[in-house]
Amino acid sequence: MDFSSSQFWVSLLQIIWIDLLLSGDNAVVIALACRSLPENRRKIGIWLGAGAAVGLRIVFALVVSYLLNVPFLKVVGGVLLFWIAIKLAMGEEEAHSDIEASDNLWRAVRTIAIADAVMSLDNVIAIAAASRGHPELFIFGLLLSIPLIIMGAQLLTSIIERFPILVWLGAALLGWIAAEMIIGDIAVLQWLQVNMPSWVTPVSKDVSALGIGPAAMPHYVSSAIGAALVCLVAYVLKKKPADQPG
């Protein structure tokens, strides 16, 4: 470990910045899933959710180079994240007030674990790329995410209670991430490279095994559509029971 190397300190600052940005995604999921838990179980849910998030990052860290080359993995993950975002926006937990608190807790943790399993892959890739072969930096990045996720989730949960509109903004964020994952899948990028080459751009091999990624315009347009789609579908499904007679 060369502390005198400028590259080491640049990598360290990059990892801290990545953690600050990406831990927010996990914190949003945890806050949305735990918002309807009883007060005495909310902190337990947050801690369990954060533990699941970090545990999954460690698992993915061991196999990340293999997972990068699996076609359609991110497509499946993105579709799954769309489904989770829609459920969270609809407030599934609030519709089952008769369920015991213990059942509510484990349902929330299950939702968190599934969403984190989808999102942790990208998080690990980003940290691995920034660590540039320094295992100590990679481990530091994983450990730093623990307090950031827990503090972020606790803060967001209390804010969501005061401003319910943030539930929809959080769900839209998950829809944005889901669309990013789908357009960044290796199979999707290969198809775009052949059929719509202007939609891809060269990137570091640390970011994409193909050495290409989505260009700025299709990236942001598809992400915005993903965010809007989650809110639209959740709104329609939430209104549907009220519109039906009897």
CSV table of C-alpha atoms in Angstrom, one decimal, residues 25 28-29 32-33 35 77-93 111-112 114-116 118-119 166-179 226-235 237-238:
chain,number,residue,atom,x,y,z
A,25,ASP,CA,-30.1,4.1,-4.0
A,28,VAL,CA,-34.2,4.8,-0.8
A,29,VAL,CA,-35.2,1.1,-1.2
A,32,LEU,CA,-39.6,2.9,1.1
A,33,ALA,CA,-39.9,-0.7,2.3
A,35,ARG,CA,-41.9,3.3,6.0
A,77,GLY,CA,-32.5,-7.5,-13.0
A,78,GLY,CA,-33.9,-4.3,-14.5
A,79,VAL,CA,-37.4,-5.8,-15.1
A,80,LEU,CA,-37.3,-7.2,-11.5
A,81,LEU,CA,-36.4,-3.7,-10.2
A,82,PHE,CA,-39.3,-2.2,-12.2
A,83,TRP,CA,-41.7,-4.6,-10.5
A,84,ILE,CA,-40.3,-3.7,-7.0
A,85,ALA,CA,-40.5,0.0,-7.7
A,86,ILE,CA,-44.1,-0.2,-8.8
A,87,LYS,CA,-45.0,-2.2,-5.7
A,88,LEU,CA,-43.3,0.3,-3.4
A,89,ALA,CA,-45.0,3.2,-5.1
A,90,MET,CA,-48.4,1.5,-4.7
A,91,GLY,CA,-47.8,1.2,-0.9
A,92,GLU,CA,-48.3,-2.6,-0.7
A,93,GLU,CA,-47.5,-2.6,3.0
A,111,THR,CA,-38.2,-6.7,-0.7
A,112,ILE,CA,-35.0,-4.9,0.3
A,114,ILE,CA,-34.3,-8.6,-3.8
A,115,ALA,CA,-33.9,-4.9,-4.8
A,116,ASP,CA,-30.3,-4.8,-3.3
A,118,VAL,CA,-30.3,-6.2,-8.4
A,119,MET,CA,-28.6,-2.9,-7.6
A,166,LEU,CA,-41.1,11.4,-1.9
A,167,VAL,CA,-42.5,7.8,-2.1
A,168,TRP,CA,-43.2,8.5,-5.8
A,169,LEU,CA,-39.9,10.3,-6.3
A,170,GLY,CA,-38.1,7.3,-4.8
A,171,ALA,CA,-40.0,4.8,-7.0
A,172,ALA,CA,-39.2,7.0,-10.0
A,173,LEU,CA,-35.5,6.8,-9.1
A,174,LEU,CA,-35.7,3.0,-9.0
A,175,GLY,CA,-37.3,3.1,-12.4
A,176,TRP,CA,-34.5,5.3,-13.7
A,177,ILE,CA,-31.9,2.8,-12.3
A,178,ALA,CA,-33.8,-0.2,-13.8
A,179,ALA,CA,-33.8,1.4,-17.3
A,226,GLY,CA,-38.2,4.2,-17.0
A,227,ALA,CA,-38.8,6.6,-14.2
A,228,ALA,CA,-42.1,7.9,-15.8
A,229,LEU,CA,-43.2,4.3,-16.6
A,230,VAL,CA,-43.0,3.2,-13.0
A,231,CYS,CA,-45.1,6.2,-11.8
A,232,LEU,CA,-47.6,5.7,-14.5
A,233,VAL,CA,-48.1,2.0,-14.0
A,234,ALA,CA,-48.3,2.4,-10.2
A,235,TYR,CA,-50.8,5.2,-10.5
A,237,LEU,CA,-52.9,0.1,-10.7
A,238,LYS,CA,-53.5,2.0,-7.6
